[in-house]
Coordinates of C-alpha atoms in Angstrom, one line a residue:
M1 CA 53.6 -268.4 -15.5
T2 CA 49.8 -269.4 -15.7
S3 CA 49.1 -272.6 -18.1
L4 CA 45.4 -271.6 -19.4
S5 CA 45.5 -275.3 -20.8
S6 CA 46.8 -276.5 -17.0
A7 CA 45.4 -273.5 -13.7
P8 CA 42.9 -274.8 -11.7
G9 CA 40.1 -272.9 -11.7
Y10 CA 36.7 -272.5 -10.1
T11 CA 34.3 -275.3 -10.7
G12 CA 31.6 -275.6 -13.3
A13 CA 30.8 -274.1 -16.2
I14 CA 33.2 -270.2 -15.3
R15 CA 36.0 -272.4 -15.0
T16 CA 35.4 -272.9 -19.1
E17 CA 34.1 -269.8 -19.8
A18 CA 36.0 -267.9 -17.7
R19 CA 39.4 -269.5 -20.2
A20 CA 37.8 -268.8 -23.4
A21 CA 37.9 -265.5 -22.2
L22 CA 41.4 -265.2 -21.0
E23 CA 42.3 -266.0 -24.6
T24 CA 40.8 -263.8 -26.6
A25 CA 40.6 -261.1 -24.0
I26 CA 45.3 -261.6 -24.4
G27 CA 44.1 -261.4 -28.3
T28 CA 42.5 -257.6 -28.1
T29 CA 45.3 -256.6 -25.8
R30 CA 47.8 -258.0 -28.0
R31 CA 46.5 -256.1 -30.8
T32 CA 46.5 -252.6 -28.6
I33 CA 50.4 -253.1 -28.4
E34 CA 50.0 -253.5 -32.5
K35 CA 47.5 -250.0 -31.9
F36 CA 49.5 -248.0 -29.7
A37 CA 53.1 -248.8 -28.8
A38 CA 54.1 -246.7 -26.0
A39 CA 52.0 -243.8 -25.9
Y40 CA 48.0 -244.5 -23.8
P41 CA 44.3 -244.9 -24.8
D42 CA 42.7 -242.4 -23.5
D43 CA 40.4 -242.6 -20.8
T44 CA 37.2 -244.6 -22.8
T45 CA 36.1 -245.5 -26.3
D46 CA 34.8 -243.7 -28.5
D47 CA 31.9 -245.3 -30.6
G48 CA 33.3 -249.1 -28.9
V49 CA 37.0 -248.2 -30.9
Y50 CA 40.0 -246.8 -28.6
R51 CA 41.5 -243.3 -29.8
P52 CA 45.3 -241.7 -28.6
R53 CA 45.2 -240.0 -25.4
P54 CA 44.6 -236.2 -25.9
A55 CA 47.6 -233.8 -25.5
L56 CA 47.3 -231.7 -22.2
G57 CA 49.9 -229.2 -22.5
D58 CA 52.7 -229.5 -22.5
I59 CA 51.6 -233.3 -23.0
P60 CA 51.6 -234.4 -26.2
E61 CA 48.7 -236.5 -27.9
G62 CA 49.0 -240.0 -26.3
G63 CA 51.4 -239.0 -23.2
N64 CA 50.9 -239.8 -19.5
H65 CA 48.8 -237.9 -17.7
G66 CA 45.1 -238.2 -15.8
W67 CA 44.8 -241.6 -13.7
T68 CA 43.8 -244.2 -16.4
T69 CA 46.9 -245.1 -17.9
S70 CA 48.5 -247.7 -15.8
F71 CA 45.9 -249.6 -16.4
V72 CA 47.5 -250.2 -20.1
P73 CA 50.7 -252.0 -17.8
G74 CA 48.6 -254.1 -16.0
M75 CA 46.3 -255.9 -18.3
Q76 CA 50.3 -256.9 -20.3
W77 CA 51.5 -258.1 -16.7
I78 CA 48.4 -260.1 -16.5
A79 CA 49.0 -260.8 -20.5
W80 CA 52.7 -262.0 -19.5
E81 CA 51.8 -263.6 -16.2
A82 CA 48.7 -265.9 -18.4
T83 CA 51.1 -266.7 -21.4
G84 CA 55.3 -266.1 -20.8
D85 CA 55.1 -264.0 -23.8
D86 CA 58.2 -261.9 -23.5
A87 CA 56.7 -259.0 -25.8
F88 CA 53.9 -258.3 -22.9
R89 CA 56.7 -258.6 -20.9
E90 CA 58.9 -255.7 -22.8
A91 CA 55.7 -253.7 -24.0
A92 CA 54.9 -252.7 -19.7
L93 CA 58.7 -252.4 -18.6
R94 CA 59.0 -249.6 -21.6
H95 CA 55.8 -247.8 -19.9
A96 CA 56.8 -248.2 -15.7
R97 CA 59.9 -246.5 -17.8
D98 CA 57.8 -243.8 -18.3
F99 CA 55.8 -244.3 -14.9
E100 CA 59.5 -243.8 -14.0
R101 CA 60.4 -240.4 -16.1
R102 CA 56.6 -239.5 -14.3
V103 CA 57.7 -239.4 -11.4
N104 CA 60.8 -237.9 -11.2
E105 CA 59.6 -234.5 -13.6
G106 CA 56.5 -234.6 -11.0
Q107 CA 54.4 -235.2 -13.8
D108 CA 50.4 -234.8 -13.4
L109 CA 51.2 -236.0 -9.2
D110 CA 47.8 -233.6 -7.1
T111 CA 45.9 -236.2 -7.4
H112 CA 45.1 -239.7 -4.9
D113 CA 45.4 -241.6 -7.6
L114 CA 49.0 -242.4 -7.9
G115 CA 47.6 -245.6 -5.2
F116 CA 45.7 -246.6 -9.3
L117 CA 49.5 -244.9 -10.9
Y118 CA 52.1 -246.8 -9.4
S119 CA 50.7 -250.8 -7.7
L120 CA 50.2 -251.2 -11.4
S121 CA 52.7 -250.1 -13.4
C122 CA 56.3 -250.5 -10.8
V123 CA 54.7 -251.8 -7.9
A124 CA 53.9 -255.1 -10.3
A125 CA 57.5 -255.0 -12.9
W126 CA 59.5 -255.0 -8.9
R127 CA 57.5 -257.8 -7.8
L128 CA 57.7 -259.7 -10.9
T129 CA 60.5 -258.4 -12.5
G130 CA 63.0 -257.4 -9.6
D131 CA 63.4 -254.2 -11.2
E132 CA 65.2 -251.7 -9.2
D133 CA 64.5 -248.5 -11.0
A134 CA 60.4 -249.1 -10.7
R135 CA 60.7 -250.0 -7.0
R136 CA 62.6 -246.5 -6.1
A137 CA 59.6 -245.1 -9.0
A138 CA 57.0 -246.3 -6.7
L139 CA 58.6 -245.4 -3.2
A140 CA 58.7 -241.3 -4.4
A141 CA 54.6 -241.9 -5.6
A142 CA 54.4 -244.2 -2.2
D143 CA 56.0 -239.9 -0.7
H144 CA 54.0 -237.8 -2.9
L145 CA 51.1 -240.0 -1.8
M146 CA 51.6 -239.4 1.3
T147 CA 52.0 -235.3 1.3
R148 CA 48.2 -235.4 1.0
F149 CA 47.1 -237.0 4.4
L150 CA 45.7 -234.5 6.2
E151 CA 46.6 -234.4 10.0
P152 CA 43.8 -234.0 12.2
A153 CA 41.1 -234.7 10.2
G154 CA 43.2 -238.9 9.8
I155 CA 42.1 -239.2 5.7
V156 CA 44.3 -238.7 2.4
Q157 CA 42.9 -235.6 -0.4
A158 CA 41.4 -236.4 -3.3
W159 CA 42.5 -234.5 -6.0
G160 CA 44.1 -232.2 -6.4
D161 CA 46.4 -229.6 -5.9
L162 CA 46.2 -229.0 -1.6
S163 CA 46.2 -225.4 -1.8
D164 CA 42.7 -225.6 -3.2
P165 CA 40.0 -224.7 -1.4
R166 CA 37.1 -226.5 -3.0
Q167 CA 38.9 -230.3 -2.9
A168 CA 40.3 -229.4 1.0
G169 CA 39.0 -232.3 3.6
R170 CA 37.9 -234.6 0.2
T171 CA 38.1 -237.8 -0.2
I172 CA 35.7 -240.7 -2.8
I173 CA 35.4 -244.3 -1.7
D174 CA 38.0 -245.1 -5.0
S175 CA 40.4 -244.1 -2.8
L176 CA 40.5 -247.4 -0.8
M177 CA 42.3 -248.8 -4.5
N178 CA 44.9 -246.3 -3.8
M179 CA 46.5 -247.6 -0.3
P180 CA 47.2 -250.5 -1.4
L181 CA 50.5 -248.8 -2.6
L182 CA 50.6 -247.2 1.3
T183 CA 50.8 -250.8 2.4
W184 CA 53.7 -251.8 -0.3
A185 CA 55.7 -249.5 1.1
S186 CA 55.6 -249.8 4.0
E187 CA 56.0 -253.3 4.0
Q188 CA 59.0 -252.4 1.6
T189 CA 60.7 -249.4 4.6
G190 CA 59.6 -250.8 7.6
D191 CA 58.3 -247.6 7.8
E192 CA 55.2 -247.7 10.0
R193 CA 54.0 -243.8 8.7
Y194 CA 52.7 -245.7 5.3
A195 CA 50.7 -248.3 7.6
D196 CA 49.2 -245.7 10.0
A197 CA 47.5 -243.7 7.1
V198 CA 46.2 -246.9 5.6
R199 CA 44.4 -247.3 9.0
R200 CA 43.1 -244.3 9.2
H201 CA 42.1 -244.1 6.1
T202 CA 40.2 -246.8 5.6
L203 CA 38.5 -246.2 9.4
Q204 CA 37.5 -242.7 8.7
L205 CA 35.4 -244.1 4.9
R206 CA 34.9 -248.0 7.0
D207 CA 33.3 -244.5 9.7
H208 CA 31.8 -242.0 7.6
I209 CA 31.0 -242.9 3.4
V210 CA 29.2 -246.3 4.4
R211 CA 25.5 -245.2 5.2
P212 CA 23.7 -247.1 7.9
D213 CA 22.0 -249.1 5.2
D214 CA 25.0 -250.4 3.5
S215 CA 25.5 -248.4 0.9
T216 CA 28.1 -245.8 0.2
F217 CA 28.4 -242.1 -1.0
H218 CA 30.5 -241.5 -3.6
T219 CA 32.8 -238.5 -1.9
F220 CA 33.0 -237.2 1.5
Y221 CA 34.7 -234.3 3.3
W222 CA 35.6 -233.3 6.6
D223 CA 36.8 -229.5 8.1
V224 CA 41.0 -229.8 8.3
E225 CA 41.8 -228.0 10.5
T226 CA 38.8 -229.9 13.3
G227 CA 39.4 -232.5 11.8
E228 CA 35.3 -232.6 12.2
P229 CA 33.0 -235.1 10.0
L230 CA 30.7 -232.5 7.3
R231 CA 29.0 -234.2 4.8
G232 CA 28.6 -236.8 2.3
A233 CA 27.9 -236.3 -1.5
T234 CA 28.2 -236.9 -5.2
E235 CA 30.4 -236.5 -8.2
Q236 CA 29.7 -238.7 -10.6
G237 CA 26.2 -240.3 -8.9
A238 CA 22.7 -240.4 -9.9
H239 CA 22.3 -237.5 -6.3
D240 CA 24.0 -237.8 -3.5
D241 CA 22.1 -239.3 -1.6
S242 CA 21.8 -242.3 -4.6
C243 CA 24.5 -245.3 -4.6
W244 CA 27.3 -245.0 -7.9
A245 CA 27.2 -248.6 -8.6
R246 CA 31.5 -248.1 -9.1
G247 CA 31.6 -247.2 -6.2
Q248 CA 30.1 -249.2 -3.7
A249 CA 32.3 -252.1 -6.0
W250 CA 35.3 -250.0 -4.7
G251 CA 33.8 -250.2 -1.2
V252 CA 33.6 -254.2 -1.8
Y253 CA 37.6 -254.5 -3.0
G254 CA 38.7 -252.2 -1.6
F255 CA 37.6 -252.5 2.0
A256 CA 38.5 -256.6 1.4
L257 CA 42.1 -255.1 0.2
N258 CA 42.6 -253.2 3.0
F259 CA 41.8 -256.0 6.1
R260 CA 44.1 -258.4 4.8
A261 CA 46.6 -255.7 4.6
T262 CA 45.5 -254.8 8.6
G263 CA 43.9 -257.8 9.6
D264 CA 41.2 -255.0 10.7
E265 CA 37.4 -256.6 10.9
R266 CA 36.0 -253.1 10.5
F267 CA 37.4 -253.6 7.3
L268 CA 36.4 -257.0 6.8
D269 CA 32.6 -255.7 7.9
A270 CA 32.1 -252.7 4.9
S271 CA 32.9 -255.6 2.3
R272 CA 30.5 -257.9 3.8
R273 CA 28.1 -254.8 3.9
C274 CA 29.2 -253.2 0.4
A275 CA 28.8 -256.6 -1.3
A276 CA 25.4 -257.0 0.2
Y277 CA 23.7 -253.9 -1.2
F278 CA 25.4 -254.4 -4.5
L279 CA 24.2 -257.9 -4.8
A280 CA 20.6 -257.0 -3.7
H281 CA 20.5 -254.2 -6.0
L282 CA 21.5 -255.8 -9.5
P283 CA 18.6 -257.0 -12.3
A284 CA 17.9 -259.8 -13.9
D285 CA 21.3 -259.9 -15.5
D286 CA 23.6 -259.6 -12.6
V287 CA 25.4 -256.3 -14.2
P288 CA 24.1 -253.0 -12.1
Y289 CA 22.9 -250.2 -13.8
W290 CA 25.4 -247.0 -13.4
D291 CA 23.6 -245.8 -10.3
L292 CA 21.8 -248.7 -7.9
V293 CA 18.3 -246.6 -7.7
Y294 CA 17.4 -247.8 -11.4
T295 CA 16.5 -251.1 -11.2
D296 CA 14.7 -254.2 -13.9
G297 CA 12.6 -251.5 -16.4
S298 CA 14.9 -248.9 -16.3
D299 CA 16.2 -247.1 -20.0
A300 CA 18.8 -245.8 -17.5
P301 CA 22.9 -247.1 -19.1
R302 CA 24.7 -250.0 -17.6
D303 CA 28.3 -250.0 -15.4
S304 CA 30.0 -253.4 -16.6
S305 CA 33.4 -252.0 -15.3
A306 CA 31.9 -251.3 -11.5
A307 CA 30.3 -255.5 -12.4
A308 CA 33.6 -256.5 -13.2
I309 CA 35.6 -253.9 -10.2
A310 CA 32.8 -256.3 -7.6
V311 CA 33.8 -259.5 -9.1
S312 CA 37.3 -259.3 -7.9
G313 CA 36.1 -258.0 -4.7
L314 CA 33.5 -260.8 -4.4
R315 CA 36.7 -263.1 -4.8
E316 CA 39.0 -261.1 -2.5
L317 CA 36.1 -260.7 0.5
A318 CA 35.2 -265.0 -0.3
I319 CA 39.2 -265.5 0.8
A320 CA 39.1 -263.4 3.8
E321 CA 35.9 -265.0 5.5
D322 CA 35.9 -268.0 7.9
D323 CA 32.9 -269.5 8.0
P324 CA 33.0 -271.8 4.4
E325 CA 29.6 -271.3 4.2
A326 CA 30.3 -267.4 3.6
A327 CA 32.6 -267.7 1.5
A328 CA 31.1 -270.2 -1.0
R329 CA 28.1 -267.0 -1.7
A330 CA 30.4 -264.9 -2.5
T331 CA 32.1 -267.1 -5.0
E332 CA 29.1 -268.0 -6.4
A333 CA 28.0 -264.0 -6.7
A334 CA 30.9 -264.2 -8.6
D335 CA 30.7 -266.8 -10.9
R336 CA 26.9 -265.8 -11.6
I337 CA 28.1 -261.9 -12.4
L338 CA 31.7 -262.8 -14.2
A339 CA 29.4 -265.6 -16.3
S340 CA 26.7 -262.8 -17.2
L341 CA 30.1 -259.9 -18.0
I342 CA 31.4 -262.5 -21.2
E343 CA 28.0 -264.1 -22.3
N344 CA 26.3 -260.5 -22.4
Y345 CA 29.4 -257.5 -22.4
T346 CA 32.2 -258.6 -24.7
P347 CA 32.8 -257.4 -27.8
A348 CA 31.0 -260.4 -30.7
D349 CA 34.3 -259.8 -33.3
D350 CA 37.5 -257.4 -33.5
V351 CA 35.8 -254.7 -34.4
S352 CA 35.7 -252.4 -31.1
D353 CA 39.7 -252.8 -29.4
A354 CA 37.9 -252.6 -25.3
L355 CA 37.5 -256.0 -23.4
L356 CA 34.5 -254.5 -21.8
L357 CA 31.0 -253.1 -23.7
H358 CA 29.0 -251.3 -22.3
G359 CA 30.8 -249.3 -19.4
V360 CA 30.2 -245.6 -17.9
Y361 CA 32.5 -243.1 -17.2
N362 CA 31.0 -239.9 -15.6
L363 CA 27.2 -240.2 -16.7
P364 CA 26.4 -236.5 -15.7
G365 CA 29.1 -235.6 -17.0
D366 CA 28.1 -236.9 -20.4
H367 CA 31.6 -238.1 -20.4
G368 CA 32.1 -242.3 -21.7
V369 CA 28.5 -243.2 -21.5
D370 CA 28.3 -246.6 -23.3
E371 CA 31.7 -246.7 -24.0
G372 CA 34.3 -248.6 -23.5
T373 CA 37.0 -248.4 -20.3
L374 CA 41.1 -248.1 -19.3
W375 CA 39.5 -249.5 -15.7
G376 CA 37.1 -251.9 -16.7
D377 CA 39.7 -253.9 -19.4
Y378 CA 41.6 -253.6 -16.2
F379 CA 39.5 -255.6 -13.4
Y380 CA 37.5 -257.7 -16.3
L381 CA 40.8 -259.1 -16.8
E382 CA 42.0 -259.6 -13.2
A383 CA 39.1 -261.1 -12.3
L384 CA 39.0 -263.4 -15.8
M385 CA 42.7 -264.2 -13.9
R386 CA 41.8 -264.9 -10.6
T387 CA 39.0 -267.1 -11.9
V388 CA 41.1 -268.9 -14.5
D389 CA 44.5 -269.4 -11.5
P390 CA 43.3 -268.9 -8.4
G391 CA 46.3 -268.5 -6.4
W392 CA 47.3 -265.4 -8.5
R393 CA 49.4 -263.2 -5.9
L394 CA 48.0 -259.5 -7.3
Y395 CA 49.2 -256.5 -8.0
W396 CA 47.8 -254.7 -5.3

């Protein structure tokens, strides 16, 4: 376990700031367990407060559906590692049992986000406690994810039933963060099918979702029959040719993680490119607007969740860099963004149960605008943990 009083950190004021912020965030995580117990909050806050996840079909209010529920046990695992308090461990294991049920019953699995869902719930449980049931559930989820791998395009389809023509051949940049589940499955089983899917999918995104100017599309389509790349588009950015901030942050982190998994230098280069574009388009306080087309002076909403993702991505990029100066630049940028999040984007009191304010889920859909988000909270907590303890082992 990491001791908050003695853990190593980065030099300078960010070490002290991050330790204090981590303790505050863990306190909020504890209150969330008391509030929700085994239930799940909604994707985003409502006026700064999380409500129970709405019912969906046969799934009751507070039930396990959608792509964001695993951020809850993910935060609880981090809190347990940071404190050693078994209340966090017991809560996270309770959720792991529910994720086992979800995959065993085939509930709401038609998504590439099985990587998000099972890396933070069941892979984490296996890595931290050796829980065999969690391991089996994560491997079952990886097998479900592999059914979405489309030949000859060499991509994992993002959303929906595979027979839905509207979604055929589509992937999104978020998918990079779902690949670590397949990497883990390959390591666990020795089956190269998983690792091959990671390499092929990540290369397709490197070649087509990253634009020549180093910005990224949110989503891209391939012809299912021929594998031909077709077109880029957006669902959550300002327009098809803009650069959705959270997507760019997924690119920084996701390409770096998949470089670590494969050793393919092309993925490291893609992470560098995504990082350079992201950093070049930050406003003065280092937290992006929801789309990077907006600059200082705009009244567009910020997306603090994109900043939190980028902090961990820059930390991962710094680890990957052989050049000490490049590593130092990535670390300094991560420190700067995290310091702004701590100072300017966290609740001033305990009225809000979000860890991080001023996030955006989907502005074009008018959903979760200027609110806390479960993923923003998780990646903020992860960024704090990585800063306080640079040797901390990721769940990805």
